[in-house]
Short mmCIF file of C-alpha atoms and ligand atoms in Angstrom, two decimals:
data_model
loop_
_atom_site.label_atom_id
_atom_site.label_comp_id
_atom_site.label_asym_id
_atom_site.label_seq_id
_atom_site.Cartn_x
_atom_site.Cartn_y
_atom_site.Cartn_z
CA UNK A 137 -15.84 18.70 19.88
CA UNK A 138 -16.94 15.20 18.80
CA UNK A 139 -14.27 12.58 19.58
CA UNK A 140 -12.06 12.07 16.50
CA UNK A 141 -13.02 8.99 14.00
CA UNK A 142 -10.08 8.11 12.01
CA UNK A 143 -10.76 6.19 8.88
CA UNK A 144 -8.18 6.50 6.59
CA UNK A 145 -5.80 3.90 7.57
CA UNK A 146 -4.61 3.35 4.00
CA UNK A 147 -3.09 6.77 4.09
CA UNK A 148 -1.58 6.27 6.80
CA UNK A 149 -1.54 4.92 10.25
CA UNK A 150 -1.10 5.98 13.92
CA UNK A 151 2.43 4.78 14.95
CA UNK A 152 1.78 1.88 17.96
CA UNK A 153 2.56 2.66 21.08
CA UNK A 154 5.17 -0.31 21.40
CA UNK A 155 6.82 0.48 18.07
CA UNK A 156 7.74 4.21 19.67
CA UNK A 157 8.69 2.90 23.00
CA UNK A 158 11.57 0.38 20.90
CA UNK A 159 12.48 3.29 19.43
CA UNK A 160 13.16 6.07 21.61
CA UNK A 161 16.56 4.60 23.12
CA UNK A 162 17.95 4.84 19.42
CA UNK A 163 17.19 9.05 19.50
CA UNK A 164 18.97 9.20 22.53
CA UNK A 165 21.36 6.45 24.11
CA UNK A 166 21.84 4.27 21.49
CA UNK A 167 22.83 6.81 18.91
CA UNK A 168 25.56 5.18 17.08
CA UNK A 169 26.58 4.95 13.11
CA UNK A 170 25.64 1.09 12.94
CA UNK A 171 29.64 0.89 9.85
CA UNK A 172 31.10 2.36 12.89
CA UNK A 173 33.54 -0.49 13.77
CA UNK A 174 33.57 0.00 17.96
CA UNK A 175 31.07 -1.91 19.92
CA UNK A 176 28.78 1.52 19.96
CA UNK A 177 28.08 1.06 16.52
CA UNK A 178 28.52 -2.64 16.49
CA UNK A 179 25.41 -3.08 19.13
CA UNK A 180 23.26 -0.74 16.60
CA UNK A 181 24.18 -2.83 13.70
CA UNK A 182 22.99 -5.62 15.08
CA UNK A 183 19.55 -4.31 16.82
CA UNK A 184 18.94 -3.14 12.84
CA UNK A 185 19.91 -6.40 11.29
CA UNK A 186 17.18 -7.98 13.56
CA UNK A 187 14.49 -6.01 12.05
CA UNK A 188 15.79 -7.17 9.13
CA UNK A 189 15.08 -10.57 10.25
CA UNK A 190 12.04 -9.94 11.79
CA UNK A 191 10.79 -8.07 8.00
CA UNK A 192 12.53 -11.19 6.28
CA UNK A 193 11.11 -14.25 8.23
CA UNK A 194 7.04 -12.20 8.09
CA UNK A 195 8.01 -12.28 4.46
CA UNK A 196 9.42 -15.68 3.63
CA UNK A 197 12.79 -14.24 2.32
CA UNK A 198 16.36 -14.52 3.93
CA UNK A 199 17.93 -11.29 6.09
CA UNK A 200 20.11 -11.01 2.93
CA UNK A 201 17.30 -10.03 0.80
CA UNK A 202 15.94 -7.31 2.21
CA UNK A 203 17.28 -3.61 2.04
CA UNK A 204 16.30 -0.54 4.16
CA UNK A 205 14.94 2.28 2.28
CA UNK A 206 13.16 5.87 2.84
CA UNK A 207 9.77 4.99 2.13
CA UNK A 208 7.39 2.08 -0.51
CA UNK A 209 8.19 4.98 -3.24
CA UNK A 210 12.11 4.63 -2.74
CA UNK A 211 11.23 0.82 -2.95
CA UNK A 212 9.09 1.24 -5.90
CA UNK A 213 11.62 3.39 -8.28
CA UNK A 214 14.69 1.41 -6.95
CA UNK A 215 13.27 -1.72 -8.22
CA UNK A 216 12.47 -0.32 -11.42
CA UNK A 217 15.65 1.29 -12.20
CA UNK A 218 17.48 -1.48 -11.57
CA UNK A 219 15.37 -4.34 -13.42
CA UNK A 220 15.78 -1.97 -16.90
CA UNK A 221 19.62 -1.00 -16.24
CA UNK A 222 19.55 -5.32 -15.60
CA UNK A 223 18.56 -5.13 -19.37
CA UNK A 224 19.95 -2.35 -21.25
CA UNK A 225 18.83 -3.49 -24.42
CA UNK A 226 14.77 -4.12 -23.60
CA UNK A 227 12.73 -0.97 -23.94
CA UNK A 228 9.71 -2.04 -22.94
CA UNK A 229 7.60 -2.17 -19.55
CA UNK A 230 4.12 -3.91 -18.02
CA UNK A 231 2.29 -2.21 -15.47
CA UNK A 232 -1.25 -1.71 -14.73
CA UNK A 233 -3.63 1.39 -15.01
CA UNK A 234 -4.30 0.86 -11.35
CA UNK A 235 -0.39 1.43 -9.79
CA UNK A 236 0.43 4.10 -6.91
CA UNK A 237 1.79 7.50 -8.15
CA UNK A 238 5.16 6.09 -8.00
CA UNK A 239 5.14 3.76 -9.88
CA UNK A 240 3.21 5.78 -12.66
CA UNK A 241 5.05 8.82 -12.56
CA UNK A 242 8.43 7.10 -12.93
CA UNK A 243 6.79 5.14 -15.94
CA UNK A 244 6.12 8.57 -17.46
CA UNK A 245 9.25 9.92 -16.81
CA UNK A 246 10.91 6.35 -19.01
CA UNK A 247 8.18 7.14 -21.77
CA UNK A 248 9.93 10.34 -22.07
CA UNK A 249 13.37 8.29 -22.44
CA UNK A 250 11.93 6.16 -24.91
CA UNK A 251 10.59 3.07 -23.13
CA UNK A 252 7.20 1.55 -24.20
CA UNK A 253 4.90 1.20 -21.53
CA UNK A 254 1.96 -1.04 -21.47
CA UNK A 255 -0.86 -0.54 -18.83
CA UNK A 256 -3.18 -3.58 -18.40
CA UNK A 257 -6.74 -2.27 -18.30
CA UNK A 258 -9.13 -3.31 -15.26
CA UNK A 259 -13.11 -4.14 -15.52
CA UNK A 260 -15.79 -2.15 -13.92
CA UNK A 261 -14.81 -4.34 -10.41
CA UNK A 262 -10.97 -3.51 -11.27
CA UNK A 263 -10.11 -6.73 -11.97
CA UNK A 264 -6.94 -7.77 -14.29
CA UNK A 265 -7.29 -9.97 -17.44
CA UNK A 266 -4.53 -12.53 -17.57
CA UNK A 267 -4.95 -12.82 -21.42
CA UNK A 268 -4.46 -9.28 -22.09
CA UNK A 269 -1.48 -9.13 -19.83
CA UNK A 270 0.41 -12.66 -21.66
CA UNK A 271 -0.52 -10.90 -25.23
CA UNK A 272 1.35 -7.94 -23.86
CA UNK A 273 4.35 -9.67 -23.46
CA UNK A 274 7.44 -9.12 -26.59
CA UNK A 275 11.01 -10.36 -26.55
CA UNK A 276 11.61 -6.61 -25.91
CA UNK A 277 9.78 -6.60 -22.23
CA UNK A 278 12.77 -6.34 -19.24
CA UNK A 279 10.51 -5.77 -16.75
CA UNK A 280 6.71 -6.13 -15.41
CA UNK A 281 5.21 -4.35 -12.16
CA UNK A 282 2.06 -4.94 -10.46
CA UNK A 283 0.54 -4.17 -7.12
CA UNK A 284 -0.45 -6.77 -4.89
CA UNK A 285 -3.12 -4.59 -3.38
CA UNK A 286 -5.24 -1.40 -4.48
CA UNK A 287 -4.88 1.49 -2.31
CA UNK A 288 -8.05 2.55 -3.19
CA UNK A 289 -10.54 -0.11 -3.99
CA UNK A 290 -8.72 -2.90 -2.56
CA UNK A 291 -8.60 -5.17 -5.10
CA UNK A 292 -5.84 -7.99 -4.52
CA UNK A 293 -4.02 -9.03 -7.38
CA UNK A 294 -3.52 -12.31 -8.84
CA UNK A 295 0.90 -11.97 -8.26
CA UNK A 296 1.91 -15.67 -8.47
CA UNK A 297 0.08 -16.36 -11.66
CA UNK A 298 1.34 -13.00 -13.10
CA UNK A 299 5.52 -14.21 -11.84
CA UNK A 300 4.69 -17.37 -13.53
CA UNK A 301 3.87 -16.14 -16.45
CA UNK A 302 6.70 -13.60 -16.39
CA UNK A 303 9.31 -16.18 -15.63
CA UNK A 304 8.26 -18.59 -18.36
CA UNK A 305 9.46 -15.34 -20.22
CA UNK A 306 12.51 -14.38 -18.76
CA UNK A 307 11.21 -11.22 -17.65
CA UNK A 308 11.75 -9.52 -13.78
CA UNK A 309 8.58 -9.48 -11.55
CA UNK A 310 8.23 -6.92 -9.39
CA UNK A 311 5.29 -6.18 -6.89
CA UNK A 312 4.42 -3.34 -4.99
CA UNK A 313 2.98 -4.79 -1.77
CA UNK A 314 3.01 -1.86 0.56
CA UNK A 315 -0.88 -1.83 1.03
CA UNK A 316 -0.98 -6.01 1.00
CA UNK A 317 1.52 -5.36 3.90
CA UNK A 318 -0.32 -6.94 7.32
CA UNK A 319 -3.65 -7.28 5.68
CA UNK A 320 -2.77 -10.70 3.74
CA UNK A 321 0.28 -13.04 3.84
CA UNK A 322 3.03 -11.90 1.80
CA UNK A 323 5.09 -15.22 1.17
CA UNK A 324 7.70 -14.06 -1.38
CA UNK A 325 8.92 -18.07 -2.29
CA UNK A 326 5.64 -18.13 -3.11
CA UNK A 327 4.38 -15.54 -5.37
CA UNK A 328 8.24 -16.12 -6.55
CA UNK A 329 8.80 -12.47 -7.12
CA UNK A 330 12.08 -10.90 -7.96
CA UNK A 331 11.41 -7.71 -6.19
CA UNK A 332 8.70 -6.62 -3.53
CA UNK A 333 8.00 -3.33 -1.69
CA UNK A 334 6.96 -2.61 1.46
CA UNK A 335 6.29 0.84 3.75
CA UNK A 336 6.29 1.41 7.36
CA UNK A 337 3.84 3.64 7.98
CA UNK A 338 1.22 1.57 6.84
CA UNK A 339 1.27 -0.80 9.85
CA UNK A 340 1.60 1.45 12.32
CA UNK A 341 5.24 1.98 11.86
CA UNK A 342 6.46 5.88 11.34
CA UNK A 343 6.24 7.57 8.04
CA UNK A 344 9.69 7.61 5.82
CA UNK A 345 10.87 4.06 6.31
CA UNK A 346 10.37 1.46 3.86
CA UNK A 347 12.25 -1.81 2.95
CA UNK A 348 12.95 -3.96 -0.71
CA UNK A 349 13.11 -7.18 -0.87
CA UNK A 350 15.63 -8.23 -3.35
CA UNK A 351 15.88 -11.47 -4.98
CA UNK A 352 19.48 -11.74 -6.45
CA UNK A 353 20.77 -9.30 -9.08
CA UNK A 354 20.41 -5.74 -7.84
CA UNK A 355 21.53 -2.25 -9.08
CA UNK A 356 21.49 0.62 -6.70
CA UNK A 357 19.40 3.96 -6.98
CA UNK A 358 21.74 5.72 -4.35
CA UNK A 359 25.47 4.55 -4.00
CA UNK A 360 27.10 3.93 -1.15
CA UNK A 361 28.10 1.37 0.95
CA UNK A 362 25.61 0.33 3.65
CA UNK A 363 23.31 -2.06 2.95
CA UNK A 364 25.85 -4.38 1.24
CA UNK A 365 26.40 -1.43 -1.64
CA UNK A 366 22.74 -1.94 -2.49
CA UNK A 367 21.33 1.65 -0.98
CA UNK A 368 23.84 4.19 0.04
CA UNK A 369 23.03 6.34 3.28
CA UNK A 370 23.57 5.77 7.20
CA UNK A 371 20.47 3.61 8.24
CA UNK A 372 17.34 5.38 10.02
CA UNK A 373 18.00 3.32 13.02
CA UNK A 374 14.93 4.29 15.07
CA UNK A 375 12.96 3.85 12.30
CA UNK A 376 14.22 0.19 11.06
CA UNK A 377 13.91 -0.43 14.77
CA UNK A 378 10.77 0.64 14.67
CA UNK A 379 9.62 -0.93 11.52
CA UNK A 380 10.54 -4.32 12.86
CA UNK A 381 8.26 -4.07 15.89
CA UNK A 382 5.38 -2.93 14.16
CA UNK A 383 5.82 -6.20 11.67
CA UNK A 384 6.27 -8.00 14.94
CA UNK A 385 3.34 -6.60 16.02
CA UNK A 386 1.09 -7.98 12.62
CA UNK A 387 -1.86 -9.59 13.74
CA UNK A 388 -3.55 -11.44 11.12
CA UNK A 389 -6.29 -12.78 13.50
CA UNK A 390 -7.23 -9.55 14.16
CA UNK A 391 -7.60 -8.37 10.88
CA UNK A 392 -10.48 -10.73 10.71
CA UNK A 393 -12.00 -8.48 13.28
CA UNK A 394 -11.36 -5.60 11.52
CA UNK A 395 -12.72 -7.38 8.02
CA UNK A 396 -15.79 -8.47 10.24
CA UNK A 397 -16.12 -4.85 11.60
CA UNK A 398 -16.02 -3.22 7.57
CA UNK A 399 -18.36 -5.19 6.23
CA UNK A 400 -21.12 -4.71 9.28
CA UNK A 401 -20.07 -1.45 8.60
CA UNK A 402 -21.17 -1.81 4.65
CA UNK A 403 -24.34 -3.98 5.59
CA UNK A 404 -25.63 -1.29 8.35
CA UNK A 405 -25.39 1.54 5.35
CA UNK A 406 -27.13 -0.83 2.59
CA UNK A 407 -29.48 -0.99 4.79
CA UNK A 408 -30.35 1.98 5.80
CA UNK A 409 -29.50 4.06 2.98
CA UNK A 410 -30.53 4.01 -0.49
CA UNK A 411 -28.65 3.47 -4.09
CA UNK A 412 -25.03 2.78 -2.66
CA UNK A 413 -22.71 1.74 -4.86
CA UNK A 414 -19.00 -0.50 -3.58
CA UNK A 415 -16.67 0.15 -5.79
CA UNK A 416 -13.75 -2.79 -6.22
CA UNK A 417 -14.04 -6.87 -6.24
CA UNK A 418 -15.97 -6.85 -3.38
CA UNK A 419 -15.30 -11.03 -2.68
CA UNK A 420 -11.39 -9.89 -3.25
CA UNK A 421 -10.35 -6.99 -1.29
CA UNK A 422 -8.27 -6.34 2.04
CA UNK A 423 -9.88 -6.71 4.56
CA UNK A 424 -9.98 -2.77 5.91
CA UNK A 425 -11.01 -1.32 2.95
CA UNK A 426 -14.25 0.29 1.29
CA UNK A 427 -14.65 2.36 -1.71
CA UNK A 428 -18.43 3.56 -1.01
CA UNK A 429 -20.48 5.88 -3.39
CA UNK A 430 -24.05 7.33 -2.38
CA UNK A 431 -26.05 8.05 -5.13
CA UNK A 432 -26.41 12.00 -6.33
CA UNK A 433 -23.85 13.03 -3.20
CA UNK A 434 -20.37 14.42 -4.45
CA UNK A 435 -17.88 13.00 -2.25
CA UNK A 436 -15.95 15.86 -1.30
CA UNK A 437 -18.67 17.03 0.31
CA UNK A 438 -19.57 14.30 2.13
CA UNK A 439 -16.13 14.32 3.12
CA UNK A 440 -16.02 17.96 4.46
CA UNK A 441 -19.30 17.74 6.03
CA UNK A 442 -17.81 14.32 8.18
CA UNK A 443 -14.89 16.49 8.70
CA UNK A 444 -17.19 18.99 10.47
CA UNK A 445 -17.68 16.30 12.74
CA UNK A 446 -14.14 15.46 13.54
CA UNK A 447 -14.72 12.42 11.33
CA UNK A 448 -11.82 11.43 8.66
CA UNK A 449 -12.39 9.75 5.07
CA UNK A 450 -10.76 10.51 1.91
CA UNK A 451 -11.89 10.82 -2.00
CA UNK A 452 -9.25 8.74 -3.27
CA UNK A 453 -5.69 8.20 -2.57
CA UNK A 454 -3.68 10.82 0.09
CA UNK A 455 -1.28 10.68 -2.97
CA UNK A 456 -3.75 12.35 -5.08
CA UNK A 457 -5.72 14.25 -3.20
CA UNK A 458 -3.96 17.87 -3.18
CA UNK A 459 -4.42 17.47 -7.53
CA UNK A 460 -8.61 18.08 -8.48
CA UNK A 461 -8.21 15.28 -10.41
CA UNK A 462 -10.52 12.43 -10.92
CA UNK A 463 -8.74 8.99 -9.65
CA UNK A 464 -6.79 7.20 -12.24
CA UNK A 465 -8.10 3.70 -10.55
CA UNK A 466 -11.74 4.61 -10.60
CA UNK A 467 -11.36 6.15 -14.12
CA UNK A 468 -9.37 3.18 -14.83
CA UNK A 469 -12.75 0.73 -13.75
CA UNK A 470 -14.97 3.34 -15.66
CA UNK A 471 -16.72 4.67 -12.81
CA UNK A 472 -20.06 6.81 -13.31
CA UNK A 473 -18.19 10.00 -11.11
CA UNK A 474 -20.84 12.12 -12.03
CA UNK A 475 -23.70 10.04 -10.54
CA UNK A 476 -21.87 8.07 -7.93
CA UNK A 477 -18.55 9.33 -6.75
CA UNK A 478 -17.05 7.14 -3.59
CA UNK A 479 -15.48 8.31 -0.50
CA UNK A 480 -12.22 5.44 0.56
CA UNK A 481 -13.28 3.87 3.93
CA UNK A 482 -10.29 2.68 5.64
CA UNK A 483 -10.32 0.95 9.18
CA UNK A 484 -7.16 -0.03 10.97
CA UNK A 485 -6.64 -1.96 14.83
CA UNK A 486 -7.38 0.82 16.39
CA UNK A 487 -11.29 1.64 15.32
CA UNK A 488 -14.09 0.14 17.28
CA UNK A 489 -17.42 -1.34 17.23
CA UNK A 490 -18.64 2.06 18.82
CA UNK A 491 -16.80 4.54 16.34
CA UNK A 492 -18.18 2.60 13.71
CA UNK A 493 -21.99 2.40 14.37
CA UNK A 494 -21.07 6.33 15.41
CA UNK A 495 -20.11 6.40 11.84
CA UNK A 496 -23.27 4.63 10.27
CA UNK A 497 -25.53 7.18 11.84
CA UNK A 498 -23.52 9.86 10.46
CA UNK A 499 -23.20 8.56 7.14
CA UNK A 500 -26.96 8.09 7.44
CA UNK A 501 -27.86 11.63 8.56
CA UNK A 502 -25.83 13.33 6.54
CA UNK A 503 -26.66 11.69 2.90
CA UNK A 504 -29.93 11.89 3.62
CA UNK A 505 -29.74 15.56 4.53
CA UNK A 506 -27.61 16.15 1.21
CA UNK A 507 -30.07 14.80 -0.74
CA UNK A 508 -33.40 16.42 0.90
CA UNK A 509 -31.25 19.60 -0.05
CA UNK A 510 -31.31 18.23 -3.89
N1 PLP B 643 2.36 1.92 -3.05
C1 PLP B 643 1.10 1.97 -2.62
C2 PLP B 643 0.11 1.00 -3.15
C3 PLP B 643 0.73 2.93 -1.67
O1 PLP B 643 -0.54 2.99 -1.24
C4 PLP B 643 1.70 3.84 -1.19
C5 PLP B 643 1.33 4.90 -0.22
O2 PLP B 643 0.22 5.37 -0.18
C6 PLP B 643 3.01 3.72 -1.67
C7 PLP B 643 3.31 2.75 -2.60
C8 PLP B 643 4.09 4.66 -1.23
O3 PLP B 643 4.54 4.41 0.06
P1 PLP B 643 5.28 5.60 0.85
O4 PLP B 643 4.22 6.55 1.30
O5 PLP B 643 5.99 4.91 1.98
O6 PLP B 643 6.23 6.21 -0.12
#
């Protein structure tokens, strides 16, 4: 069996060795209920509030602004339901036609209650337009929510002009920055959001830990307690550990490497295969990711026919991929499916120079092979 090529860092990542080693002593010695008042809890409490620091200062934000949650999803629906229960009396929401499932199926689920939800269109490079999005805006908007990066294209979003614009209004920003999170800065003084989301697993923390950062008014999605009586529930203590190494751990020089590495990547295929097609703002994007269509070759097969060689892409989103259905983003950007349907190329620290050119020649081989079949 061909070594394995992972390349779909955007679904997920592999947890660092580091970040496991920090958090094995909290499975097993260190195993204390961090409200527990006795030094056994007391020495947990404070190994999680420095995560919390750690998160806060690679954010800009103070300890006190950031809460623990299960995952960017929690993040994402907590900060929702609390900007519209802020404002009882505005029904209506901005979003984008680009947002992660969670954001879009809790949008649904308010349409249902009676909310009024705009989506802001994207162009063919899924690019915003700030004059549709300040046109949008009523006396009756409580709350407006947009990604600071695309999961599947890339694209990074324009969030301090967007809080400016909803400030001069009133109205609560909120971002969802889980897959900005150690590709770009995140400075949350300066976008001057009022709520941001972030996820563990995407830097190489586990899966099921998230955090919010909060900027003052908050109300809670689960009761309880902990986290100052803004998220109810005994902290995941290996996990917050856990999380705070791996943001220790962000290297931003290095994703220059890896931004170096995916675009030799792109330039090898252009030139050696014909009619590919990048989907995204190419001169905008994080720099990991590649949303790459060949000509006349479906990408689920492309997909399963790397997978025969122990080599892993995806077709769109992990969100999305058990439902057949066409991705909302590249429907969203008017993509020609039919004719040139992308598979998501998505490198993280770990890939190297070898796996990739490994990956060229495949990608070579096996379009070319598809489309001899044609
Ligand atoms: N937001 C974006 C843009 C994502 O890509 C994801 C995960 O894929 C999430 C939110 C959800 O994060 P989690 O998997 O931690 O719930």
């Amino acid at each position: 069996m061909n070594q394995k090529i992972y390349l779909d860092n955007n679904a997920t990542t592999k947890v660092d060795e580091e970040v496991f080693n920090v958090m094995v002593p909290y499975f097993k010695e260190e195993y204390g209920n961090p409200s527990s008042t006795y030094s056994f809890g007391k020495r947990v409490k404070d190994e999680v509030n420095k995560a919390r620091t750690i998160i806060a200062r690679h954010l800009n934000a103070e300890p006190d602004n950031i809460i623990f949650t299960s995952c960017g999803s929690e993040s994402n629906v907590s900060a929702i339901m609390s900007s519209i229960r802020l404002n009882p009396s505005k029904k209506h929401i901005i979003t984008t036609k680009v947002e992660h499932a969670s954001i879009m199926e809790t949008m649904k689920e308010l349409e249902k209650t009676g909310y009024r939800i705009t989506y802001l269109s994207v162009d063919k490079y899924g690019r915003l337009d700030l004059n549709e999005f300040k046109e949008a805006i009523t006396n009756d908007t409580c709350l407006i929510s947009v990604m600071m990066a695309n999961n599947e294209i890339g694209n990074i979003y324009p969030i301090k002009e967007i809080s400016k614009i909803a400030h001069e209004h009133s109205i609560i920003m909120h971002c969802d920055a889980v897959q900005a999170l150690g590709k770009i800065k995140i400075d949350v003084k300066d976008l001057d959001v009022d709520l941001l989301s972030i996820s563990g697993h995407k830097v190489n923390a586990p899966k099921g830990i998230g955090a919010l950062y909060i900027k003052s008014e908050f109300i809670p999605l689960i009761y309880g307690h902990q986290e100052k009586n803004r998220r109810g529930g005994t902290e995941n203590v290996p996990y917050i550990i856990g999380f705070g190494k791996a943001i220790e751990l962000i290297d931003f020089e290095k994703e220059k490497d890896i931004e170096n590495l995916r675009n030799y990547m792109e330039q090898e295929i252009k030139k050696n295969v014909q009619d590919v097609y990048i989907y995204g703002d190419i001169n905008n994007r994080t720099p990991n990711t590649s949303s790459m269509a060949f000509k006349d070759v479906k990408a689920d097969e492309l997909m399963l026919v790397l997978e025969s060689f122990n080599v892993f892409v995806s077709t769109g989103s992990a969100c999305n991929s058990e439902i057949a259905l066409p991705s909302h983003v590249l429907t969203a950007c008017s993509a020609d499916l039919d004719n040139y349907s992308p598979i998501r190329v998505s490198l993280g620290k770990y890939n190297t120079k070898e796996e990739i050119d490994e990956f060229v020649k495949k990608i070579i081989n096996i379009v070319n092979m598809i489309r001899r079949r044609k």
